[in-house]
Amino acid sequence: MSSSQGWIERLPMGVRPYLQRGPIAALFLGISSGFPYSMIGATLTTRLAQDGIDKKAVTAFSLAFLAYNLKFLWAPLVDGFRLPLLGRLGQRVSWLVFAGALVMASVVWLGMLDPRSSLTEVAIAAVLVGIAGATYDIVIDAYRIETLRPEQLGVGSGMSQYGWRLGSVIAGSLALYVAARGGWALAYLLCAGLALPALLVGVVLGEPERHIAVSAHRGWRQAWHATIGPLSEFLRRRGAILVLLFVLLHKIGDTLANLTLRLLLNDLGFSNDEIATWDVGLGFFAMLIGIFVGGALYARIGLKRSVLISLVMMGASNLSFALLAAHGHSNALLAFTIGFENFASGIGGVVVVAYLSALCNLAYTATQYALLSAAASVVGRLLTGTTAGALIEQLGYVQFYLLTTAAALPGILLYVFMLRRGLIDQSLGSAGRTGAGVEAGG
């Protein structure tokens, strides 16, 4: 036993999986995945506001995030298109290098522009950062899934989420700190360096051993195979339609509750200090704990039971929103509500992401994960944007949050049905099956 393995063996069992090569790599990948989102989110909003840009123009920049919702449209390219010259590095590593370089270049360009004199160019650069960041997300997700062994998907998903939040926080705070002293161009230049951790992983680990190279079609045949192949392969699995229905349904209640929380807190008269203390402060640490517990839970009891526990916990957390709404202003109850909800979301985020990862076929990891992750959030966001406000006005907060709890039940019941019919195991892709082989493409 090596000395490094020796000290790891002396650590508690629940900690050891987080120190393996795959999960540590997932942490670095998450850092690089999280920072571009922050650069076109709070950081750019703050910069535009400080430059005196009109509020309508500032909010319009949120359209740059559409790239993240639409990334499944070009995910097949990441799976099936071999990059000229760079392709010698391997399909995943070459795309890591290409997308990472594109992210760094677009972030630096965005930082060099002056919104007061070239707002149109700033908008174009922000959209480019969104497209580059979403493309980086596609290949990072695929690389993570193919690097982790099936039993590591839970811990690896947790480490990836830790990294994502770390990259987002570092980018947001570093940009503001440096901009106040050296200007926005320098701030964006330094933040661009956060793309490097994922590139470092690609250089050190190389092409994932579990990556399956698809047959090398060329021209239109290549494009058709890369686009249709992932969907048709998934739909041929037993229970595929039910799995897709579950993916669409399982987050509706949770999304409705979370995206309306600030409206509830405002109407209950909570101050900004109280919101910052409990919703931002306590919520952040409760989610970090939940992420850790989710990874440990997945490793200890496996995919099927950990996903079921997380679904029940996320559904039950909506009841605490109803309790807070019924009771009224109470810091103690707010702390409990925020703590429970974020703890449950942390667990759910890890094990459900691990489940979506396990559904992927290693030959189409990028495309299938992009499709599944987009489907997981689309219904809840559409309902929140179109009906949540009207439902609150019509029903009141208590009845609304009871309704969101009920909205979580179809996903839970469907999952139980699939579990009892054996469809969870039968619908898994090669990414979630122990001993999945590696095939070489022609």
XYZ file of C-alpha atoms in Angstrom:
442
model
C 0.000 0.000 0.000
C 1.399 3.422 -0.955
C 1.731 6.182 1.645
C -1.022 8.198 -0.056
C -3.374 5.222 0.061
C -2.378 4.606 3.684
C -3.545 7.941 5.058
C -6.753 7.759 3.001
C -7.523 4.360 4.552
C -7.284 5.924 8.011
C -10.057 8.412 7.230
C -13.763 7.743 7.971
C -15.494 5.544 5.401
C -17.847 8.341 4.356
C -14.945 10.642 3.427
C -12.744 8.235 1.445
C -14.791 8.205 -1.797
C -14.385 11.987 -2.117
C -10.591 11.648 -2.282
C -10.478 9.266 -5.227
C -9.177 10.448 -8.584
C -12.547 10.579 -10.375
C -14.453 12.682 -7.794
C -11.516 15.087 -7.384
C -11.462 15.515 -11.161
C -15.221 16.210 -11.027
C -14.542 19.029 -8.536
C -12.127 20.726 -10.945
C -14.493 20.184 -13.864
C -17.307 21.787 -11.861
C -15.215 24.903 -11.157
C -14.698 25.513 -14.866
C -18.364 24.747 -15.588
C -19.705 27.243 -13.053
C -17.775 30.415 -13.743
C -19.074 31.431 -17.240
C -22.662 31.386 -15.910
C -21.637 33.842 -13.216
C -19.836 36.114 -15.690
C -23.058 36.762 -17.656
C -25.236 36.706 -14.543
C -24.720 38.791 -11.430
C -21.276 40.050 -12.495
C -22.407 41.512 -15.828
C -25.607 42.879 -14.285
C -23.574 44.715 -11.635
C -21.169 46.066 -14.234
C -23.950 47.367 -16.500
C -25.762 48.960 -13.574
C -22.585 50.708 -12.424
C -22.095 52.025 -15.952
C -25.574 53.603 -15.852
C -27.172 51.316 -18.453
C -30.997 51.434 -18.604
C -32.712 48.724 -16.510
C -34.654 47.392 -19.504
C -31.416 46.918 -21.398
C -29.821 45.226 -18.379
C -32.636 42.683 -17.981
C -32.578 41.953 -21.712
C -29.098 40.496 -21.239
C -30.714 37.520 -19.506
C -31.351 36.211 -23.034
C -27.695 35.172 -23.023
C -28.728 32.324 -20.698
C -30.893 30.803 -23.430
C -27.805 29.012 -24.708
C -27.829 26.852 -21.582
C -31.460 25.856 -22.197
C -30.830 25.104 -25.874
C -27.457 23.377 -25.623
C -28.967 20.008 -26.525
C -29.324 21.313 -30.091
C -25.582 21.205 -30.741
C -24.634 18.520 -28.195
C -24.539 15.917 -31.039
C -21.544 17.784 -32.465
C -19.609 17.169 -29.252
C -20.435 13.465 -29.472
C -19.976 12.833 -33.164
C -17.810 15.509 -34.814
C -14.050 15.019 -34.790
C -12.240 18.357 -34.582
C -9.508 18.956 -37.173
C -5.949 18.690 -35.751
C -7.127 18.763 -32.119
C -8.973 15.504 -32.712
C -5.701 13.647 -32.272
C -5.987 14.338 -28.538
C -9.189 12.283 -28.341
C -12.854 13.211 -28.783
C -13.440 14.501 -25.250
C -10.037 16.098 -24.602
C -10.021 17.892 -27.955
C -13.456 19.387 -27.256
C -12.327 20.374 -23.746
C -9.423 22.289 -25.275
C -11.560 23.878 -27.999
C -14.477 24.892 -25.750
C -12.166 26.016 -22.942
C -10.217 28.260 -25.316
C -13.481 29.665 -26.701
C -14.725 30.435 -23.172
C -11.513 32.221 -22.222
C -11.418 34.244 -25.441
C -15.080 35.318 -25.186
C -14.774 36.272 -21.486
C -11.663 38.356 -22.186
C -13.387 40.057 -25.143
C -16.445 40.832 -23.003
C -14.182 42.412 -20.388
C -12.409 44.620 -22.922
C -15.628 46.205 -24.234
C -17.123 49.413 -22.840
C -20.921 49.121 -22.402
C -21.344 52.900 -22.565
C -19.922 53.132 -26.070
C -20.605 49.686 -27.584
C -23.626 48.095 -25.904
C -24.438 46.054 -29.017
C -20.975 44.527 -29.042
C -21.303 43.788 -25.320
C -24.578 41.968 -26.038
C -22.927 39.908 -28.789
C -20.004 39.083 -26.508
C -22.355 38.071 -23.677
C -24.252 35.729 -25.993
C -20.932 34.273 -27.164
C -19.919 33.665 -23.529
C -23.270 31.915 -23.057
C -22.762 29.698 -26.124
C -19.143 28.945 -25.209
C -20.055 28.250 -21.569
C -22.941 25.972 -22.573
C -20.639 24.087 -24.973
C -18.067 23.720 -22.192
C -20.887 22.376 -20.003
C -21.771 19.757 -22.618
C -18.273 18.328 -22.879
C -17.567 18.671 -19.129
C -20.718 16.691 -18.278
C -19.769 14.006 -20.793
C -16.180 13.854 -19.539
C -17.357 13.610 -15.903
C -19.789 10.771 -16.607
C -17.257 8.807 -18.657
C -14.444 9.295 -16.135
C -16.450 8.178 -13.100
C -17.184 4.525 -12.470
C -20.895 3.690 -11.961
C -20.469 3.447 -8.184
C -18.786 6.891 -8.162
C -21.578 8.762 -9.947
C -23.177 9.935 -6.688
C -20.012 11.227 -5.034
C -18.779 12.587 -8.364
C -22.023 14.479 -8.949
C -21.706 15.973 -5.468
C -18.117 17.068 -6.074
C -19.159 18.531 -9.420
C -21.840 20.600 -7.700
C -19.363 21.763 -5.054
C -17.056 22.814 -7.872
C -19.835 24.568 -9.799
C -20.769 26.672 -6.794
C -17.124 27.341 -5.988
C -16.405 28.493 -9.542
C -19.483 30.689 -9.575
C -18.688 32.290 -6.215
C -15.009 32.819 -7.034
C -15.865 34.390 -10.399
C -18.453 36.711 -8.888
C -16.369 37.853 -5.917
C -13.021 37.998 -7.750
C -14.482 40.090 -10.573
C -15.969 42.662 -8.185
C -12.832 42.823 -6.034
C -10.416 43.246 -8.954
C -12.710 45.628 -10.892
C -12.777 48.032 -7.946
C -8.981 48.234 -8.037
C -7.815 47.478 -11.567
C -10.855 47.833 -13.825
C -13.235 45.393 -15.485
C -10.841 44.326 -18.260
C -8.324 42.984 -15.729
C -11.131 41.406 -13.687
C -12.476 39.460 -16.668
C -8.944 38.483 -17.755
C -8.231 36.904 -14.369
C -11.640 35.208 -14.213
C -11.000 33.653 -17.628
C -8.328 31.583 -15.912
C -11.089 29.624 -14.170
C -11.491 27.681 -17.416
C -8.087 26.100 -16.794
C -8.981 23.519 -14.081
C -11.035 21.464 -16.566
C -8.228 21.686 -19.131
C -5.798 20.501 -16.464
C -8.015 17.485 -15.801
C -8.041 16.668 -19.512
C -4.243 16.900 -19.724
C -3.623 14.805 -16.589
C -6.287 12.120 -17.053
C -6.405 12.086 -20.851
C -9.254 10.578 -22.856
C -11.760 8.787 -20.572
C -11.295 5.010 -20.559
C -15.059 4.471 -20.640
C -15.619 6.674 -23.682
C -17.063 4.710 -26.597
C -16.125 6.059 -30.010
C -19.051 5.856 -32.428
C -18.512 4.784 -36.009
C -16.813 7.477 -38.015
C -19.452 8.474 -40.576
C -18.592 11.493 -42.674
C -20.547 14.470 -43.977
C -24.349 14.311 -43.795
C -24.256 10.668 -42.631
C -22.140 11.747 -39.670
C -24.487 14.601 -38.781
C -27.587 12.380 -39.099
C -26.089 9.578 -37.004
C -24.916 11.993 -34.299
C -28.361 13.635 -34.069
C -30.772 10.705 -34.394
C -28.617 7.966 -32.896
C -28.765 9.144 -29.233
C -32.555 9.569 -29.209
C -33.364 6.352 -31.047
C -31.006 4.350 -28.822
C -32.699 5.707 -25.692
C -36.231 5.102 -26.961
C -35.437 1.460 -27.729
C -34.910 0.718 -24.038
C -37.676 -0.919 -22.020
C -39.603 1.737 -20.081
C -37.957 4.655 -21.911
C -41.209 6.618 -22.285
C -41.958 6.297 -18.561
C -38.422 7.405 -17.724
C -38.809 10.495 -19.911
C -42.170 11.228 -18.270
C -40.540 10.939 -14.837
C -37.727 13.311 -15.875
C -40.322 15.852 -17.010
C -42.477 15.559 -13.868
C -40.193 15.028 -10.895
C -39.072 18.658 -10.363
C -42.342 20.504 -11.007
C -43.341 20.959 -7.356
C -39.808 21.780 -6.219
C -39.301 24.353 -8.984
C -42.645 26.062 -8.352
C -41.907 26.355 -4.631
C -38.327 27.586 -4.939
C -38.882 30.228 -7.606
C -41.684 31.862 -5.585
C -39.964 31.845 -2.180
C -38.740 35.448 -2.351
C -42.313 36.622 -3.066
C -43.467 34.868 0.111
C -40.660 36.327 2.207
C -41.390 39.826 0.948
C -45.110 39.547 1.687
C -44.403 38.174 5.179
C -42.328 41.265 5.934
C -38.858 39.736 6.243
C -36.095 42.347 6.024
C -33.163 42.183 3.630
C -30.872 41.364 6.564
C -33.089 38.470 7.628
C -33.290 37.150 4.079
C -29.519 37.433 3.655
C -28.891 35.645 6.961
C -31.270 32.742 6.506
C -31.986 32.314 2.793
C -28.492 33.143 1.534
C -26.260 32.281 4.493
C -27.903 29.301 6.193
C -29.306 28.039 2.896
C -25.843 27.909 1.325
C -24.334 25.803 4.108
C -27.409 23.567 4.379
C -27.121 22.805 0.670
C -23.404 22.028 0.979
C -24.190 19.576 3.781
C -26.985 18.091 1.678
C -24.611 17.617 -1.256
C -22.166 15.736 0.978
C -24.916 13.585 2.489
C -26.337 12.890 -0.971
C -23.009 11.551 -2.197
C -22.548 9.409 0.910
C -26.138 8.151 0.682
C -25.685 7.150 -2.961
C -22.469 5.303 -2.136
C -24.004 3.538 0.877
C -27.462 2.420 -0.309
C -27.208 2.730 -4.085
C -29.032 4.611 -6.807
C -32.603 3.319 -6.530
C -33.251 3.872 -2.835
C -31.306 7.148 -2.596
C -33.307 8.681 -5.459
C -36.580 7.637 -3.816
C -35.540 9.134 -0.461
C -34.540 12.395 -2.150
C -37.845 12.647 -4.036
C -39.835 12.200 -0.816
C -37.682 14.736 1.033
C -37.971 17.353 -1.724
C -41.732 16.894 -1.850
C -42.029 17.112 1.946
C -39.932 20.277 2.051
C -42.743 22.096 0.246
C -44.939 21.505 3.302
C -42.556 23.631 5.335
C -43.239 26.529 2.934
C -46.961 26.114 3.605
C -46.295 26.013 7.352
C -44.277 29.240 7.175
C -46.974 30.919 5.086
C -49.655 29.884 7.604
C -47.651 30.953 10.667
C -46.358 34.271 9.376
C -43.158 36.136 10.212
C -40.862 33.903 12.299
C -37.075 33.745 12.039
C -36.958 30.352 13.745
C -39.475 28.857 11.333
C -37.755 30.539 8.372
C -34.440 28.998 9.464
C -36.071 25.557 9.650
C -37.783 25.988 6.271
C -34.663 27.210 4.486
C -32.419 24.644 6.169
C -34.713 21.697 5.382
C -35.413 22.781 1.804
C -31.760 23.386 0.910
C -30.628 20.211 2.653
C -33.209 18.213 0.687
C -32.307 20.011 -2.556
C -28.625 19.283 -1.985
C -29.320 15.569 -1.606
C -31.723 15.563 -4.549
C -29.340 17.488 -6.746
C -26.634 14.880 -6.255
C -28.601 11.638 -6.548
C -30.953 12.771 -9.327
C -28.022 14.133 -11.367
C -26.297 10.796 -10.770
C -29.431 9.014 -12.005
C -29.600 11.160 -15.150
C -25.907 10.440 -15.689
C -26.498 6.696 -15.284
C -29.207 6.835 -17.971
C -26.657 7.860 -20.599
C -25.142 5.539 -23.163
C -21.370 6.002 -23.235
C -21.513 6.322 -27.029
C -23.798 9.374 -26.786
C -23.027 10.801 -23.342
C -22.958 14.474 -24.309
C -26.189 14.453 -26.311
C -28.259 12.287 -23.982
C -27.245 14.128 -20.817
C -27.909 17.513 -22.439
C -31.398 16.340 -23.460
C -32.218 14.819 -20.051
C -30.944 17.790 -18.035
C -32.910 20.217 -20.222
C -36.081 18.125 -19.875
C -35.686 17.985 -16.100
C -36.245 21.718 -15.673
C -38.324 22.856 -18.621
C -41.854 22.078 -17.306
C -41.322 23.650 -13.884
C -39.855 26.809 -15.389
C -42.671 27.157 -17.911
C -45.337 26.747 -15.228
C -43.596 29.170 -12.904
C -43.298 31.806 -15.592
C -46.883 31.468 -16.809
C -49.140 30.428 -13.922
C -47.426 30.632 -10.515
C -48.239 34.279 -9.839
C -51.877 33.871 -10.837
C -52.213 30.758 -8.651
C -50.813 32.587 -5.619
C -53.266 35.472 -6.122
C -56.169 33.081 -6.537
C -55.379 30.481 -3.852
C -53.150 32.278 -1.366
C -49.702 31.101 -0.297
C -50.781 28.249 1.994
C -52.964 26.549 -0.614
C -50.385 27.251 -3.321
C -47.607 25.456 -1.440
C -49.932 22.584 -0.601
C -50.573 22.395 -4.346
C -46.812 22.277 -5.056
C -46.547 19.393 -2.581
C -49.300 17.571 -4.455
C -47.489 18.337 -7.732
C -44.514 16.349 -6.442
C -46.615 13.207 -5.941
C -46.930 12.093 -9.601
C -43.149 11.970 -9.963
C -42.766 10.002 -6.721
C -45.537 7.547 -7.594
C -44.211 7.067 -11.118
C -40.736 6.356 -9.756
C -42.164 3.791 -7.293
C -44.038 2.143 -10.177
C -40.869 1.953 -12.278
C -38.953 0.640 -9.285
C -41.442 -2.177 -8.629
C -41.525 -3.139 -12.310
C -37.733 -3.282 -12.524
C -37.624 -0.480 -15.082
C -35.006 1.548 -13.209
C -32.341 -1.088 -13.818
C -33.543 -1.988 -17.297
C -33.558 1.610 -18.546
C -30.019 2.451 -17.411
C -27.462 3.228 -20.070
C -23.952 1.829 -20.207
C -22.710 4.761 -18.069
C -24.666 3.361 -15.120
C -23.807 -0.308 -15.596
C -20.830 -1.812 -13.851
C -18.445 -3.444 -16.270
C -19.589 -1.537 -19.343
C -17.050 -2.219 -22.013
C -15.222 0.147 -24.310
C -15.636 -0.223 -28.021
C -13.422 1.318 -30.610
C -14.949 3.029 -33.547
C -13.826 2.610 -37.092
